[in-house]
Coordinates of N, CA and C in Angstrom, one line a residue:
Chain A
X11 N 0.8 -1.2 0.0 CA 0.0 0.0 0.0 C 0.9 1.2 0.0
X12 N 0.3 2.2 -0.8 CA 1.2 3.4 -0.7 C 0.9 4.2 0.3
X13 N 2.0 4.8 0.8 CA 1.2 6.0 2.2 C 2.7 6.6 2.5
X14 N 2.8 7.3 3.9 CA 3.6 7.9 4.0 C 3.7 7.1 5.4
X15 N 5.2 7.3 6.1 CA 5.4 7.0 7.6 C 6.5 7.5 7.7
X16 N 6.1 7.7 9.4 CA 6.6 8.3 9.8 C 7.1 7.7 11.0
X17 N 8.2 7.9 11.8 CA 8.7 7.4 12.6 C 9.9 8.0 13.9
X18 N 10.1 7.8 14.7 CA 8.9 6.9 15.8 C 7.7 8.0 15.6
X19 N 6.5 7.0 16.1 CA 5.4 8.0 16.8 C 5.3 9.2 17.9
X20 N 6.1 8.1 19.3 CA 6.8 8.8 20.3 C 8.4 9.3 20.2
X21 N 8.3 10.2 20.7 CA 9.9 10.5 20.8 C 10.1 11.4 21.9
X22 N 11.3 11.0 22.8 CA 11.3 11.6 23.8 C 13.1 11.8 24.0
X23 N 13.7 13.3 24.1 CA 14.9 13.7 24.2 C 15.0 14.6 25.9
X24 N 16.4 14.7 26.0 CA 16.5 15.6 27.0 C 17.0 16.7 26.0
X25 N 16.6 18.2 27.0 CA 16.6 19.4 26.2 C 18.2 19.5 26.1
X26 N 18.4 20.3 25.0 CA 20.4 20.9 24.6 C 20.7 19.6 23.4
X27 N 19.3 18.5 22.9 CA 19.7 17.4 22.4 C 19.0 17.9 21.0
X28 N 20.3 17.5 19.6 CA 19.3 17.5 18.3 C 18.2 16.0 18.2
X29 N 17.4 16.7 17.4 CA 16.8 14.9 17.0 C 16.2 14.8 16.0
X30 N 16.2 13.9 14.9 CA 16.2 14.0 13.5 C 14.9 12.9 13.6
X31 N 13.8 13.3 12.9 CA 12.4 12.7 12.8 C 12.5 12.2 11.6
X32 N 11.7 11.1 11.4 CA 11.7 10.3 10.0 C 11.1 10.6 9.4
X33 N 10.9 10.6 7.7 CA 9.7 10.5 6.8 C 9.7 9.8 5.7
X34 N 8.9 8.8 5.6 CA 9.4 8.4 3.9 C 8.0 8.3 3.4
X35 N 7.8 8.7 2.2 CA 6.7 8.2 0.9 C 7.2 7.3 -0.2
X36 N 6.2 6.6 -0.5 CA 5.7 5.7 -1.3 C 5.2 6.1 -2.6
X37 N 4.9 7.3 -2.8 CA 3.6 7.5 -3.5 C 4.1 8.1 -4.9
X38 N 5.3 8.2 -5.1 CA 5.7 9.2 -5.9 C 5.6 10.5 -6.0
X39 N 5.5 11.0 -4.8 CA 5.1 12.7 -4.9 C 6.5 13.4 -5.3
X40 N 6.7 14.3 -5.8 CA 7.3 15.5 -5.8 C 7.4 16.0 -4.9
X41 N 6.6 17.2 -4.0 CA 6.8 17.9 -3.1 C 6.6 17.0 -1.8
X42 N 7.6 17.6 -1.0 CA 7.3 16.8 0.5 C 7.0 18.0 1.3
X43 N 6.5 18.1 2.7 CA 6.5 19.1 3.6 C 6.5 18.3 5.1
X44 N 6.7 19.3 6.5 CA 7.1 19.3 7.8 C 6.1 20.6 8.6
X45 N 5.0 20.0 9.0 CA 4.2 20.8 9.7 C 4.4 20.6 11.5
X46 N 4.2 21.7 12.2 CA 4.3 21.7 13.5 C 2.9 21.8 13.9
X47 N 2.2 21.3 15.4 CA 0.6 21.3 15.4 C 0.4 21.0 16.6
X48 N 0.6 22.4 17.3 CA 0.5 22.6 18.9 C -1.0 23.2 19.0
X49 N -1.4 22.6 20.2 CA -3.0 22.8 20.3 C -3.4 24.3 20.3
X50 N -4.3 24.1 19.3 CA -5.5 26.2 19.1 C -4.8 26.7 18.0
X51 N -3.2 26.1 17.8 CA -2.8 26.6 16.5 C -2.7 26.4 15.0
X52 N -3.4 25.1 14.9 CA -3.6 24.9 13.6 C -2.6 23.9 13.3
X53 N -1.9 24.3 11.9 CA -0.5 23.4 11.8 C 0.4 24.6 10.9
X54 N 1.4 24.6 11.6 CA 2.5 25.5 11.1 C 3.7 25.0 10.3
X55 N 4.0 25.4 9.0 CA 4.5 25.1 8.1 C 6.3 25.7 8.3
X56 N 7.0 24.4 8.7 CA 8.2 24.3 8.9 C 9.1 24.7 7.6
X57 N 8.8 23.9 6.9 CA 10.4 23.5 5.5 C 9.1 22.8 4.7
X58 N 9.5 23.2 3.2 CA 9.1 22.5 2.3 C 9.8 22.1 1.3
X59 N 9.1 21.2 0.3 CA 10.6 20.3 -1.0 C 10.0 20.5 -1.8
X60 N 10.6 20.7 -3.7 CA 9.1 20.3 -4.3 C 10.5 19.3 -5.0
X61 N 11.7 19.4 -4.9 CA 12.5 18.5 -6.1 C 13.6 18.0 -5.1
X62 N 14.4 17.0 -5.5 CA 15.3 16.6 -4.8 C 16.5 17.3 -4.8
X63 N 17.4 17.8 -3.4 CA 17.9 18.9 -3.5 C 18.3 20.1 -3.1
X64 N 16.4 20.3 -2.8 CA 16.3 21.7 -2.8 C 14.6 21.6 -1.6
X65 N 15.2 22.9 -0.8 CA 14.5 23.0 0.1 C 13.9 24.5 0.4
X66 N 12.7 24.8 1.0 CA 12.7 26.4 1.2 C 12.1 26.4 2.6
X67 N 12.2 27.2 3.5 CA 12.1 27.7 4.9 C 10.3 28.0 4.7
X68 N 9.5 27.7 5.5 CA 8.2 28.1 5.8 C 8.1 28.9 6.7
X69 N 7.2 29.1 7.6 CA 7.1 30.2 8.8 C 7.9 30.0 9.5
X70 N 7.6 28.5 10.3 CA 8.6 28.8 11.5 C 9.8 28.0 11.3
X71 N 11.0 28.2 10.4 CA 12.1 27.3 10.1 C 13.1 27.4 11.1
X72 N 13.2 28.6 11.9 CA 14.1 28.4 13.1 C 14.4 27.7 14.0
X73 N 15.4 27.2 13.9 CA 15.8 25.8 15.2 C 15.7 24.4 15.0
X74 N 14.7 24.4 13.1 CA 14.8 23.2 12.7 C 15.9 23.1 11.3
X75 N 16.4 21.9 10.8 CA 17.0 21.2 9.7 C 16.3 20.5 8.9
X76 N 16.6 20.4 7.6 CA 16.0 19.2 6.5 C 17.1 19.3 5.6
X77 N 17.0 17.7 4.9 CA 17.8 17.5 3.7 C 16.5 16.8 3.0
X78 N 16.9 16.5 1.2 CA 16.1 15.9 0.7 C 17.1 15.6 0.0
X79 N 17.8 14.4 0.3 CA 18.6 13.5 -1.0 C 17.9 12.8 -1.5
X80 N 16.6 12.5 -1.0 CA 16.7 11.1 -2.3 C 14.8 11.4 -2.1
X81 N 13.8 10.9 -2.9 CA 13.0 11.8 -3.4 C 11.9 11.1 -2.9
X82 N 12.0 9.8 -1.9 CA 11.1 9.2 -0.8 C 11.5 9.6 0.5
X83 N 12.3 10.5 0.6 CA 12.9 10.8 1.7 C 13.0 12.6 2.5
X84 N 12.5 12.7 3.7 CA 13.2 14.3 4.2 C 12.9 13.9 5.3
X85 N 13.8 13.7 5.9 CA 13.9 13.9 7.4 C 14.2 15.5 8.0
X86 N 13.8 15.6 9.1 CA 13.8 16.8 9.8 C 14.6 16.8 11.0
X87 N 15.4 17.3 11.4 CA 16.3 17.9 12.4 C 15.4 18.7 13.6
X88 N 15.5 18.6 14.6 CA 15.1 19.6 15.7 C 16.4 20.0 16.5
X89 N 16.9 21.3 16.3 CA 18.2 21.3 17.2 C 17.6 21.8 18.1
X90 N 19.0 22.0 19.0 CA 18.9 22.4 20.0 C 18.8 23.9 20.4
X91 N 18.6 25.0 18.8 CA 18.4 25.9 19.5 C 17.0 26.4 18.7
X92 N 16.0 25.3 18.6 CA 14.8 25.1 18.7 C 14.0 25.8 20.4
X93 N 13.8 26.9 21.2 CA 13.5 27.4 21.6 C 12.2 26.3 22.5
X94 N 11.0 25.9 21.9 CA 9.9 25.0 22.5 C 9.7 24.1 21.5
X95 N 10.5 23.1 21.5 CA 10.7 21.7 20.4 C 9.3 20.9 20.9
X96 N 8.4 20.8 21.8 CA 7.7 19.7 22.0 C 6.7 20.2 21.3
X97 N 6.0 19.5 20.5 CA 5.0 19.5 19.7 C 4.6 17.9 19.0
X98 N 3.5 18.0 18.1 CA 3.3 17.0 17.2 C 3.8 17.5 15.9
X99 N 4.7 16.6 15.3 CA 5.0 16.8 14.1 C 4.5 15.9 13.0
X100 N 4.0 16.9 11.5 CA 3.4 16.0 10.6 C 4.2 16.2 9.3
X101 N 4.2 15.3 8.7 CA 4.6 15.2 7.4 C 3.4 15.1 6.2
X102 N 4.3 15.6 5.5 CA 3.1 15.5 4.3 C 3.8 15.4 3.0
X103 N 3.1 14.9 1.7 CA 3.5 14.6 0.7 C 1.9 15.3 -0.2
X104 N 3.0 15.5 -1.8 CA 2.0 16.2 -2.5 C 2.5 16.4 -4.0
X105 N 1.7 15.3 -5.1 CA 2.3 15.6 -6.9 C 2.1 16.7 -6.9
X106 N 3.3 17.5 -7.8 CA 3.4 18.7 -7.8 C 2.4 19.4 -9.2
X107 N 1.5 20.4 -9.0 CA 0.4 20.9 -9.6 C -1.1 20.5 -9.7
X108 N -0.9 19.5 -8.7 CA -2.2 19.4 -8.6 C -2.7 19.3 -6.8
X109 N -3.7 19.3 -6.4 CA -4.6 19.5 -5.1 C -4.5 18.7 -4.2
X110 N -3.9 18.9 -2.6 CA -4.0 18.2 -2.0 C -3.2 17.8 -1.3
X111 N -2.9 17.4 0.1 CA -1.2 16.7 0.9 C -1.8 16.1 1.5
X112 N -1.4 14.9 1.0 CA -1.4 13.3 1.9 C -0.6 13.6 3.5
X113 N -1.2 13.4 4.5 CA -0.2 13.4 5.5 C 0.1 11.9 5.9
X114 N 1.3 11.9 7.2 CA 1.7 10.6 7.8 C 1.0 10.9 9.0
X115 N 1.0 9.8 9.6 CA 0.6 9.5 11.1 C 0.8 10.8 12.1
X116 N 2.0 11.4 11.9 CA 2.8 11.8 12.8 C 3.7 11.3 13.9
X117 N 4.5 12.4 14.2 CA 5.6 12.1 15.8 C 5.4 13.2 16.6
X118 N 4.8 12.6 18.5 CA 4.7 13.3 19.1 C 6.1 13.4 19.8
X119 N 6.7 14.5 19.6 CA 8.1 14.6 20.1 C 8.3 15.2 21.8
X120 N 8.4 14.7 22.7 CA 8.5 15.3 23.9 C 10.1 16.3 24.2
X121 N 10.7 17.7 24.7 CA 11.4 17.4 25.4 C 11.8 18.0 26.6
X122 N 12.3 16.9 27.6 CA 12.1 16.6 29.0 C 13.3 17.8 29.4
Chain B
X8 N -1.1 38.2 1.8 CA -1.0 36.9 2.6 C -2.2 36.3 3.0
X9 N -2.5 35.5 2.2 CA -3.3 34.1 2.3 C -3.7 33.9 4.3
X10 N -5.2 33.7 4.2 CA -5.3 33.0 6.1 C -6.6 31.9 5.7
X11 N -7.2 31.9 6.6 CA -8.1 31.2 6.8 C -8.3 31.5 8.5
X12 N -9.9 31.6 8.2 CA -10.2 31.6 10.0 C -11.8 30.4 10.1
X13 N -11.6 29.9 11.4 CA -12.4 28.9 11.3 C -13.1 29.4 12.5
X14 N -14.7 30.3 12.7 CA -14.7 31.1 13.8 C -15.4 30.0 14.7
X15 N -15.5 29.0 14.6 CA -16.0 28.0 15.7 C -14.8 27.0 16.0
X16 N -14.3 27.3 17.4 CA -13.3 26.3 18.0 C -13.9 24.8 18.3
X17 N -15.3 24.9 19.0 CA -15.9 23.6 19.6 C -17.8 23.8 18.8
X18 N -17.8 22.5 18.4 CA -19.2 22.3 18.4 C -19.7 21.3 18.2
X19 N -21.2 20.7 19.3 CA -21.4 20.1 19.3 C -22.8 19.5 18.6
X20 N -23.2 18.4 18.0 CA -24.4 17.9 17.7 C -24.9 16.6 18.4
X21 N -26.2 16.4 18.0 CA -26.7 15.1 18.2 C -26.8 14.2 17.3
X22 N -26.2 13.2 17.5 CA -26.2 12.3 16.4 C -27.3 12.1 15.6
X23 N -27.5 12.5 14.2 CA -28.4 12.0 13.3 C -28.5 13.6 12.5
X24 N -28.1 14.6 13.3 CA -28.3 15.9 13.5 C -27.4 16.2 11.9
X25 N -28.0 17.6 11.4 CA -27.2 18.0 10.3 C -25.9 19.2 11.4
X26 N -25.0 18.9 10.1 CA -23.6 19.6 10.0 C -23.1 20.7 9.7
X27 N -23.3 22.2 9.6 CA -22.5 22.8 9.1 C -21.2 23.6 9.5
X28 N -19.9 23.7 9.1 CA -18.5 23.8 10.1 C -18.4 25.2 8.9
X29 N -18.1 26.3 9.7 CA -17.4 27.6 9.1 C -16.4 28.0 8.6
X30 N -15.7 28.4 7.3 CA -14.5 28.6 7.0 C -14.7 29.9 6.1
X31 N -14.0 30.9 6.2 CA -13.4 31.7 5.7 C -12.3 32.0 5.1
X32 N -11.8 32.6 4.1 CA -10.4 32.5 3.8 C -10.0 34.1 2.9
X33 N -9.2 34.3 3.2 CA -8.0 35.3 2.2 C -7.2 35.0 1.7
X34 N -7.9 35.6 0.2 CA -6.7 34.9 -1.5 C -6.8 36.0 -2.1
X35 N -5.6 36.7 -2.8 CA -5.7 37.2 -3.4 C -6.4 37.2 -4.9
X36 N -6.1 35.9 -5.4 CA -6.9 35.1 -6.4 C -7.9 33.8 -6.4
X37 N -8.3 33.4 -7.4 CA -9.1 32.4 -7.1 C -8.3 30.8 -6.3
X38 N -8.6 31.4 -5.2 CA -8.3 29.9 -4.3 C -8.1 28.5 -4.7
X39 N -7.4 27.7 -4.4 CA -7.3 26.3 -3.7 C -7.9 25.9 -2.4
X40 N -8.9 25.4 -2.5 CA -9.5 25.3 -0.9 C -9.8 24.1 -0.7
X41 N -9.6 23.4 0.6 CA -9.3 21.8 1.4 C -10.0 22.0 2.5
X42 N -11.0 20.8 3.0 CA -11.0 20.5 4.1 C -10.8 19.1 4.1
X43 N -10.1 18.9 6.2 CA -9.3 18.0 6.4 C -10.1 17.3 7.4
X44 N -9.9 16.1 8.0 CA -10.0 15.7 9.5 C -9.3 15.2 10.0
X45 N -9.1 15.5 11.0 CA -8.0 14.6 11.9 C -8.4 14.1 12.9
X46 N -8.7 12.6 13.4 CA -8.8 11.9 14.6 C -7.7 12.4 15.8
X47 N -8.0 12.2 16.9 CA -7.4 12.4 17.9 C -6.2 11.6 18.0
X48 N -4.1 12.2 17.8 CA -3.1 11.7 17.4 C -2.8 11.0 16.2
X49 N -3.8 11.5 15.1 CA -3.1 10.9 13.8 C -3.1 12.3 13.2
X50 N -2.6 11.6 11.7 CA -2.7 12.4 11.0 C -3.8 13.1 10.2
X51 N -3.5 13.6 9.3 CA -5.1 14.3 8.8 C -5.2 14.1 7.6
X52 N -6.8 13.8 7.0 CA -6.9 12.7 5.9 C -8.0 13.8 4.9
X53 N -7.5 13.8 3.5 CA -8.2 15.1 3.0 C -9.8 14.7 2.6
X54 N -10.6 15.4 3.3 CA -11.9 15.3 2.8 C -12.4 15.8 1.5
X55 N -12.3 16.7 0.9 CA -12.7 17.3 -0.4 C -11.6 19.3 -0.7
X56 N -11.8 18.9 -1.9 CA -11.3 19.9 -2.0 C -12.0 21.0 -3.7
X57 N -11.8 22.2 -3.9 CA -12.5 22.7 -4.8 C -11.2 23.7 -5.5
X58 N -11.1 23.9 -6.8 CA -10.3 24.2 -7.7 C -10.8 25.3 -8.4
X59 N -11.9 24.4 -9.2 CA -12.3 25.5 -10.5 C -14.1 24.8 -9.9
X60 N -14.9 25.2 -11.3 CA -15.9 24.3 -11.8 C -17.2 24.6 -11.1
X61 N -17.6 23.7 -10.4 CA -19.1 23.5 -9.7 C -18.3 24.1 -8.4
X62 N -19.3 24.8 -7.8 CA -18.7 25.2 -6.5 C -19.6 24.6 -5.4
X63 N -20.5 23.3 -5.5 CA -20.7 22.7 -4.7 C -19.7 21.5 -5.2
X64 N -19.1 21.0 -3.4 CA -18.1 20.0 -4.2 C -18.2 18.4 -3.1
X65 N -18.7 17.5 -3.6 CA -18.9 16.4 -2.8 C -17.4 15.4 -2.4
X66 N -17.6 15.4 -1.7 CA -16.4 14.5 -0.8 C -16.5 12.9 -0.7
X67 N -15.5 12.3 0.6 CA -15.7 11.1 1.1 C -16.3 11.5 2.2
X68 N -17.0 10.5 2.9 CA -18.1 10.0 3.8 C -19.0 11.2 4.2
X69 N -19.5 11.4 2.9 CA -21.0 12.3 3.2 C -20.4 13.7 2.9
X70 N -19.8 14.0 3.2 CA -19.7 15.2 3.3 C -19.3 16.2 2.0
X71 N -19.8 17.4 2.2 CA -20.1 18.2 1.0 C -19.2 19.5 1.4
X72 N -18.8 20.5 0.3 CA -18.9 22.1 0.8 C -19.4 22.8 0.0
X73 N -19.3 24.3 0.0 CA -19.8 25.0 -1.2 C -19.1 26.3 -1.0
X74 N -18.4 26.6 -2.0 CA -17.4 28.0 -2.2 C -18.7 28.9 -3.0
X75 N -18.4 30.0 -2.0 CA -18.7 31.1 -2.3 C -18.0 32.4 -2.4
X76 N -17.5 33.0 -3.5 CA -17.0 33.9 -3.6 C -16.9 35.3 -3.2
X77 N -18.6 35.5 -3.2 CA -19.1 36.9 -2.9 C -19.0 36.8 -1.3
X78 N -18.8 35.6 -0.7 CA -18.7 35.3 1.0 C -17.4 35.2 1.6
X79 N -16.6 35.0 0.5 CA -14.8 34.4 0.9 C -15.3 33.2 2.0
X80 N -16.2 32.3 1.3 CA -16.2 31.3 2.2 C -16.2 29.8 2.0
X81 N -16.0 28.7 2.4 CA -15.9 27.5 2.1 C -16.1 26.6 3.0
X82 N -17.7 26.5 3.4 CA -18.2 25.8 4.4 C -18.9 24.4 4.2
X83 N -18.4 23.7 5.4 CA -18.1 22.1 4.9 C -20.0 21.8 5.8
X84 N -20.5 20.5 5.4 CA -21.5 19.9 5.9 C -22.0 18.8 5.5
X85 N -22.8 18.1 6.7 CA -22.9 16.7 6.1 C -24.6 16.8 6.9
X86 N -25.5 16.1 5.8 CA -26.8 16.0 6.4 C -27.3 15.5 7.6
X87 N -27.0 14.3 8.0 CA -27.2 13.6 9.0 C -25.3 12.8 9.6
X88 N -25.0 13.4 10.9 CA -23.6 13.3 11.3 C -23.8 11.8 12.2
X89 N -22.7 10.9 12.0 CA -22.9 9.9 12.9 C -21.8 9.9 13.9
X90 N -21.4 9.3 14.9 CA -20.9 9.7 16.2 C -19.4 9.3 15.6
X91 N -19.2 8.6 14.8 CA -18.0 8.1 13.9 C -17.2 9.3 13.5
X92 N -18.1 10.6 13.3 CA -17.4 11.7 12.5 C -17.1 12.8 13.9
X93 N -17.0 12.3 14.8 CA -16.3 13.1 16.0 C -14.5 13.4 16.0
X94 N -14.3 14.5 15.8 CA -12.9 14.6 15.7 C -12.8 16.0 15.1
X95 N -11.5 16.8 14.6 CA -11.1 17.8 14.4 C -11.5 18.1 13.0
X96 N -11.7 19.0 12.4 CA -11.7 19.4 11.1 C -11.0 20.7 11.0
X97 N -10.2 20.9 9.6 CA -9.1 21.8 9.4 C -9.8 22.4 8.1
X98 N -10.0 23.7 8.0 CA -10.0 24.2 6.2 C -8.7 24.7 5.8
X99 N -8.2 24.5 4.5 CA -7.1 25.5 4.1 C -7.3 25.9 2.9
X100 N -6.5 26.9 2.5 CA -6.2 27.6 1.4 C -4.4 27.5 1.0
X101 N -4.7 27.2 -0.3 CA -3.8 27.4 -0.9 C -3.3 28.2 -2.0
X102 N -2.3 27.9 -3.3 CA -2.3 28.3 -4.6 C -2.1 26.8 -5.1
X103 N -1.8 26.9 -6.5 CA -1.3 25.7 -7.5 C 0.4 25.6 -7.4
X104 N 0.8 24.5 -8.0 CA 2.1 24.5 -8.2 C 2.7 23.6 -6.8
X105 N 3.4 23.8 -6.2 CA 4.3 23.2 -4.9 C 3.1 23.0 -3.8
X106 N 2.0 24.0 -3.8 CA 0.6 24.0 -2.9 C 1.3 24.0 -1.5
X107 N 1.3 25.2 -1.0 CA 1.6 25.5 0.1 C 0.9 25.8 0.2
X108 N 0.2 25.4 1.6 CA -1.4 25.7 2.1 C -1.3 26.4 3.4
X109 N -2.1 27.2 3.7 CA -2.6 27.7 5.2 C -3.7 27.1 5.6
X110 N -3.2 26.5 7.0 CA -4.5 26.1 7.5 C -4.9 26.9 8.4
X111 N -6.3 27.0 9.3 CA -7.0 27.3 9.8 C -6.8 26.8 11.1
X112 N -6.8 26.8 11.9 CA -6.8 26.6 13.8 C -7.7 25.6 14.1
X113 N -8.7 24.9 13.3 CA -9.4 23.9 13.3 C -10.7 24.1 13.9
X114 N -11.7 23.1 13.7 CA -12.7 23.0 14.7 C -13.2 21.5 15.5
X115 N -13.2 21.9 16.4 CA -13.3 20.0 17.1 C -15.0 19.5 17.2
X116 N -15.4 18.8 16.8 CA -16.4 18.4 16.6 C -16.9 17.1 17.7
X117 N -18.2 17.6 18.5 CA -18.5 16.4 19.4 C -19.7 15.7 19.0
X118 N -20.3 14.7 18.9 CA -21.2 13.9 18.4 C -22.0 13.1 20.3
X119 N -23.4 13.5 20.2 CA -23.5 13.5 21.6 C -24.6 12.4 21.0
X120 N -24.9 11.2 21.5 CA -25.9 10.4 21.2 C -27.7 11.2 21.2

């Protein structure tokens, strides 16, 4: 089945620590994305991809990392000078020009 | 700059009851508009979305919306809600191309027997 995952679900770091979240698609999408989705705020748009490569900053890109080498692939970085890293993080995938982002499960990232 | 505002945070119905969830949005052009649901800890799974064409636009499991231009709005509904459909709902707006979307702050939805 085609989908997206993400991995772990949970994640739990002590603070001053980076931590790199998983994502991979299946689907053949083009663009990938990294949403943040702390309660009453909706979901805030970290880093996006549309080609392998290449990446652009969204609202809140501070204190996070992404690479996109390979074109099932963008993992995300949380460093440590991510200011309030705990949140739920979502991934999403999406063929480029037409309607719609597939998301993954998510990872609820704690840190302690 | 593109928003969306969703002016109902919580609301609830009685199962069997009709649906309708509020969305708003700012585009400077003719929109990309989505609504979403998300169960409690997952991800969020796209319900319908509207482009061009008929601006009533039918979805998966019942559910409908209808863009209105002269309203900047895109309000989602479903005739009779069953307790199954209890969970969050997101509208967004986007453009074409890479579709970077803005979502909305959501609305949580309770289903009371």
């Amino acid at each position: 089945d085609g989908g997206i995952t993400q991995s772990p679900k949970y994640l739990f770091r002590k603070e001053g620590q980076n931590v790199t979240l998983s994502c991979e698609q299946n689907l053949n999408h083009d663009a990938m994305y990294w949403y943040r989705q702390d309660p009453g705020q909706g979901l805030r748009l970290i880093y996006y991809s549309q080609i392998v490569n290449d990446f652009q900053k969204g609202d809140i890109a501070e204190g996070y990392s992404v690479s996109r080498e390979k074109k099932e692939s963008f993992p995300l970085t949380v460093t440590s000078a991510q200011k309030n890293p705990t949140a739920f993080y979502l991934c999403a995938s999406s063929p480029l020009g037409q309607g719609g982002q597939f998301f993954g499960p998510g990872t609820r990232l704690t840190v302690l | 700059a593109q928003s969306v505002t969703q002016p109902d945070i919580h609301i609830t119905v009685s199962e069997g009851a009709s649906l309708e969830l509020r969305c708003n949005y700012s585009y400077g052009a003719t929109p990309y508009l989505f609504w979403y649901v998300q169960s409690p800890g997952q991800g969020l799974q796209l319900l319908l979305k509207y482009f061009s064409g008929d601006t009533l636009v039918q979805g998966i499991k019942g559910f409908e919306a209808e863009f209105k231009r002269s309203q900047s709005s895109f309000n989602l509904r479903k005739p009779s809600v069953h307790w199954s459909d209890a969970a969050e709902y997101f509208c967004a707006v986007g453009a074409g191309g890479y579709q970077k979307v803005t979502f909305g702050i959501g609305t949580k939805l309770q289903v009371i027997p």
